[in-house]
């Protein structure tokens, strides 16, 4: 099959490219021509057709969509950890143009094709809002209750997908953490007692690759999460990550106390249809160790200073308190 991946050089996008290549598909990668994306594209040279462009540009999108059998739509500005350097919460109007306007452009280009391709759209569990007061797990028929710009954008994009004439499937993803999590102040926005479900990005990629050739998923909304083995409280996730990188657990005062819009998910149907749940948080931590390499020793050598630098990035502490707690 000829498959287009939007947002191809992001966290999940690169894993999706590898998984789709493994399954023998002919790929087109669509993304913005930033220095970071151009660097990421080098590893796919000769294996993937790259189509640079802005998803807000209907003509660029139409060029990328032409001749495709399936489209995997990943391009979306997120609240934290965004490769764009800007998040959906600090630049909501710009993010809406990318997230919702871009989805609208993509659907229009797909519907204009002589043989419209299938659409795999990645949404998020954020769409349910703050649910810590409800018994888990979240189910796909739970009512959306978006709590921030990002999840409102996801809800609007889902509505566009459902209202289209395309064959579509919507994946609501659990927390697929990039290895740069430790560097982002967003890590402090989740209370330590918050339920969170992890999913390894390579498992998301397997689900995507299996979906494009499936005949059983179209017209469905599916949760894509790691399953019961990956259901944690956030303090377990945060502590294991911080210990792995050599920093050690940070004090509770650095973390928010406002419930965060993540939770445990019912993934029974998606796993039955797509058979993708292979990895756990242990695999992510092994990835993190490999990515950091010799820098873990450096972190340990300067541990108090590194802890102070991280605590300074918490929006819940002033600088004096950050220094005292480091």
XYZ file of C-alpha atoms in Angstrom:
326
model
C 0.000 0.000 0.000
C 0.966 3.622 -0.478
C 0.704 5.288 2.936
C 1.109 8.956 3.870
C 2.192 9.829 7.420
C 1.631 13.435 8.540
C 3.820 14.667 11.378
C 6.162 11.890 10.303
C 9.275 13.055 12.131
C 7.746 13.505 15.577
C 7.862 11.147 18.543
C 5.317 8.621 17.249
C 5.818 9.439 13.579
C 9.321 8.011 13.304
C 8.256 4.788 15.028
C 5.244 4.573 12.694
C 7.484 4.953 9.640
C 9.696 2.079 10.804
C 6.728 -0.171 11.549
C 5.018 0.564 8.227
C 8.287 -0.060 6.367
C 8.637 -3.372 8.199
C 5.205 -4.325 6.854
C 6.283 -3.562 3.288
C 4.396 -0.348 2.571
C 5.486 2.475 0.252
C 5.672 5.591 2.400
C 5.396 9.336 2.013
C 6.423 11.415 5.029
C 4.792 14.854 5.329
C 6.187 17.355 7.820
C 7.495 20.901 8.173
C 11.089 21.482 6.977
C 12.608 22.429 10.337
C 16.253 21.708 11.124
C 15.180 19.039 13.604
C 12.882 17.327 11.097
C 15.487 17.430 8.323
C 17.954 15.758 10.663
C 15.403 13.066 11.584
C 14.642 12.484 7.896
C 18.234 11.424 7.183
C 17.760 7.974 8.705
C 14.948 7.287 6.217
C 16.877 8.457 3.147
C 16.247 6.112 0.227
C 13.444 4.318 2.064
C 10.755 6.993 2.366
C 9.563 9.737 0.011
C 9.672 13.020 1.925
C 7.177 15.764 1.114
C 7.979 18.975 2.979
C 5.144 21.396 3.605
C 2.816 23.139 6.040
C -0.415 21.318 6.844
C -2.154 24.712 6.866
C -1.414 24.966 3.108
C -4.163 23.123 1.167
C -2.007 22.837 -1.969
C 0.914 21.268 -0.091
C -1.472 18.823 1.555
C -3.101 17.927 -1.769
C 0.307 17.147 -3.298
C 1.141 14.817 -0.424
C -2.235 13.027 -0.473
C -2.300 12.304 -4.220
C -2.050 8.602 -4.998
C -2.216 7.354 -1.402
C -4.162 4.293 -0.235
C -4.103 5.260 3.445
C -3.234 8.314 5.521
C -1.948 8.257 9.109
C -2.623 11.700 10.572
C -0.246 12.436 13.456
C 0.550 16.130 12.862
C -0.754 18.002 15.908
C 0.550 20.679 18.263
C 0.533 19.301 21.818
C 0.551 21.008 25.255
C 4.111 20.094 26.257
C 7.111 18.365 24.683
C 6.202 19.900 21.328
C 8.857 19.646 18.625
C 7.664 23.019 17.326
C 8.982 24.778 20.430
C 5.476 26.170 21.065
C 2.654 24.409 22.867
C -1.084 24.404 22.251
C -1.781 26.197 25.533
C 0.568 29.143 25.006
C -0.368 29.702 21.337
C -3.938 28.366 21.020
C -4.977 30.274 17.882
C -1.903 29.176 15.952
C -2.340 25.630 17.290
C -6.007 25.611 16.187
C -4.956 26.551 12.660
C -2.485 23.655 12.604
C -4.573 21.118 14.487
C -8.113 21.700 13.284
C -7.430 23.643 10.097
C -4.787 21.114 9.095
C -7.166 18.209 9.710
C -9.812 19.951 7.613
C -7.308 20.424 4.761
C -6.262 16.793 4.944
C -9.837 15.478 4.845
C -10.726 17.763 1.921
C -7.704 16.585 -0.060
C -8.528 12.942 0.677
C -12.188 13.311 -0.294
C -11.129 14.924 -3.586
C -9.186 11.827 -4.683
C -10.665 9.494 -7.346
C -10.209 6.652 -4.819
C -10.239 8.297 -1.377
C -7.670 6.755 0.984
C -8.433 5.379 4.428
C -7.707 7.608 7.422
C -6.098 6.642 10.729
C -6.416 9.660 13.034
C -4.598 9.748 16.370
C -6.588 11.506 19.066
C -5.909 11.448 22.810
C -7.289 10.312 26.145
C -7.078 14.018 27.088
C -10.474 14.326 25.414
C -12.172 12.968 28.568
C -10.865 15.796 30.720
C -10.183 15.401 34.437
C -11.584 12.036 35.496
C -9.720 11.113 38.687
C -12.994 11.325 40.636
C -14.539 8.601 38.431
C -13.899 4.855 38.727
C -11.488 3.645 36.035
C -11.044 2.640 33.305
C -12.217 5.144 30.720
C -14.302 3.644 27.919
C -14.726 4.928 24.372
C -18.398 5.744 25.004
C -17.541 7.989 27.980
C -18.601 11.578 27.205
C -15.799 13.943 26.142
C -15.161 16.804 28.555
C -12.115 18.695 27.219
C -10.214 20.636 29.862
C -7.643 22.541 27.755
C -7.077 23.886 24.244
C -5.335 20.707 23.110
C -8.238 18.416 23.958
C -10.768 20.861 22.505
C -8.753 20.750 19.283
C -8.777 16.936 19.377
C -12.557 16.917 19.906
C -13.068 19.295 16.974
C -10.779 17.224 14.749
C -12.588 14.015 15.735
C -15.884 15.638 14.716
C -14.430 16.522 11.307
C -13.233 12.939 10.823
C -16.580 11.439 11.847
C -18.447 13.864 9.591
C -16.363 13.025 6.529
C -17.189 10.562 3.745
C -13.949 8.651 4.349
C -13.250 5.245 5.821
C -11.751 6.220 9.170
C -10.599 4.935 12.535
C -9.830 7.146 15.533
C -7.142 6.116 18.019
C -7.349 7.771 21.445
C -3.810 7.349 22.724
C -2.557 6.862 26.264
C 0.659 8.607 27.364
C 3.334 7.799 24.764
C 6.357 9.434 26.391
C 9.336 10.713 24.403
C 12.801 10.260 25.863
C 13.075 14.043 26.395
C 10.397 14.053 29.111
C 12.913 14.897 31.830
C 13.739 18.200 30.109
C 10.192 19.559 29.936
C 8.435 21.505 32.717
C 5.225 19.716 31.714
C 6.408 16.778 33.819
C 5.410 18.771 36.920
C 1.802 19.323 35.764
C 0.664 15.828 36.767
C -0.116 15.191 40.463
C 1.816 12.288 41.917
C -1.385 10.398 42.836
C -2.884 10.797 39.330
C -3.719 7.597 37.444
C -1.841 7.379 34.146
C -1.585 4.716 31.461
C 1.663 4.398 29.546
C 1.967 3.111 25.994
C 5.280 2.602 24.235
C 5.502 4.538 20.991
C 6.598 1.389 19.157
C 3.410 -0.351 20.276
C 1.400 2.597 18.926
C 3.323 2.149 15.677
C 2.398 -1.547 15.539
C -1.277 -0.647 16.025
C -1.032 1.865 13.171
C 0.626 -0.617 10.824
C -1.946 -3.298 11.599
C -4.848 -0.847 11.212
C -4.104 0.306 7.667
C -4.657 -3.215 6.289
C -7.414 -4.273 8.700
C -11.016 -4.625 7.586
C -12.343 -4.684 11.152
C -11.455 -1.239 12.533
C -13.161 1.251 10.202
C -15.783 3.502 11.743
C -14.519 2.731 15.251
C -13.026 4.784 18.060
C -10.355 2.709 19.807
C -8.216 3.256 22.885
C -4.530 2.580 22.271
C -2.786 2.015 25.592
C -0.306 -0.342 27.141
C -2.958 -2.385 28.941
C -3.137 -3.398 32.621
C 0.658 -3.885 32.886
C 1.092 -0.203 31.991
C -1.454 1.305 34.375
C 0.343 3.280 37.075
C 0.058 6.135 39.490
C 2.170 9.023 38.275
C 4.571 8.894 41.215
C 5.647 5.407 40.054
C 6.347 6.677 36.535
C 8.062 9.892 37.629
C 10.245 8.195 40.246
C 11.411 5.416 37.931
C 12.280 7.899 35.179
C 14.095 10.287 37.517
C 16.053 7.467 39.146
C 16.947 6.040 35.732
C 18.476 9.304 34.538
C 20.424 9.718 37.793
C 18.508 12.614 39.331
C 16.485 10.753 41.943
C 12.888 11.461 42.867
C 12.002 15.140 43.261
C 9.950 16.503 46.183
C 6.165 16.407 46.085
C 5.978 20.202 46.387
C 7.287 20.547 42.817
C 4.242 18.816 41.330
C 0.748 20.122 40.675
C -2.188 19.175 42.856
C -4.793 19.811 40.143
C -5.964 16.547 38.530
C -4.484 16.047 35.078
C -6.532 14.765 32.099
C -5.004 11.289 31.836
C -6.349 8.008 33.219
C -6.439 4.243 32.761
C -8.133 2.975 29.596
C -10.200 0.007 28.502
C -8.105 -1.379 25.630
C -9.670 -4.839 25.357
C -11.205 -4.229 21.911
C -8.172 -2.541 20.373
C -5.835 -5.292 21.561
C -8.181 -7.978 20.223
C -8.311 -6.300 16.802
C -4.719 -5.070 16.477
C -2.475 -7.213 18.736
C -0.009 -4.472 19.566
C 0.601 -4.543 23.356
C 4.154 -5.843 23.635
C 6.116 -3.389 25.793
C 5.969 -1.837 29.256
C 7.547 1.039 31.149
C 10.641 -1.156 31.616
C 11.256 -1.019 27.861
C 10.891 2.760 27.857
C 13.405 3.065 30.694
C 15.861 0.904 28.744
C 15.376 3.253 25.768
C 16.026 6.213 28.043
C 19.257 4.695 29.364
C 20.488 4.088 25.811
C 19.518 7.594 24.685
C 21.341 9.262 27.581
C 24.400 7.002 27.440
C 27.459 8.599 29.046
C 25.409 11.630 30.097
C 23.863 9.597 32.933
C 27.272 9.579 34.625
C 27.534 13.324 34.158
C 24.083 13.813 35.695
C 25.072 11.742 38.732
C 28.334 13.660 39.128
C 26.489 17.002 39.233
C 23.301 15.697 40.807
C 22.520 18.578 43.235
C 22.994 21.172 40.494
C 20.895 19.181 37.992
C 18.135 18.760 40.576
C 18.137 22.511 41.139
C 17.950 23.183 37.387
C 14.971 20.860 37.078
C 13.185 22.238 40.128
C 13.629 25.773 38.761
C 11.467 24.687 35.826
C 8.564 23.711 38.067
C 5.849 26.393 37.865
C 4.809 25.429 41.403
C 8.037 26.545 43.129
C 9.840 29.866 43.403
C 13.614 29.900 42.886
C 14.483 30.083 46.562
C 12.317 27.060 47.347
C 13.756 25.180 44.371
C 17.275 25.729 45.719
C 16.259 24.683 49.250
C 14.596 21.462 48.017
C 17.368 20.476 45.599
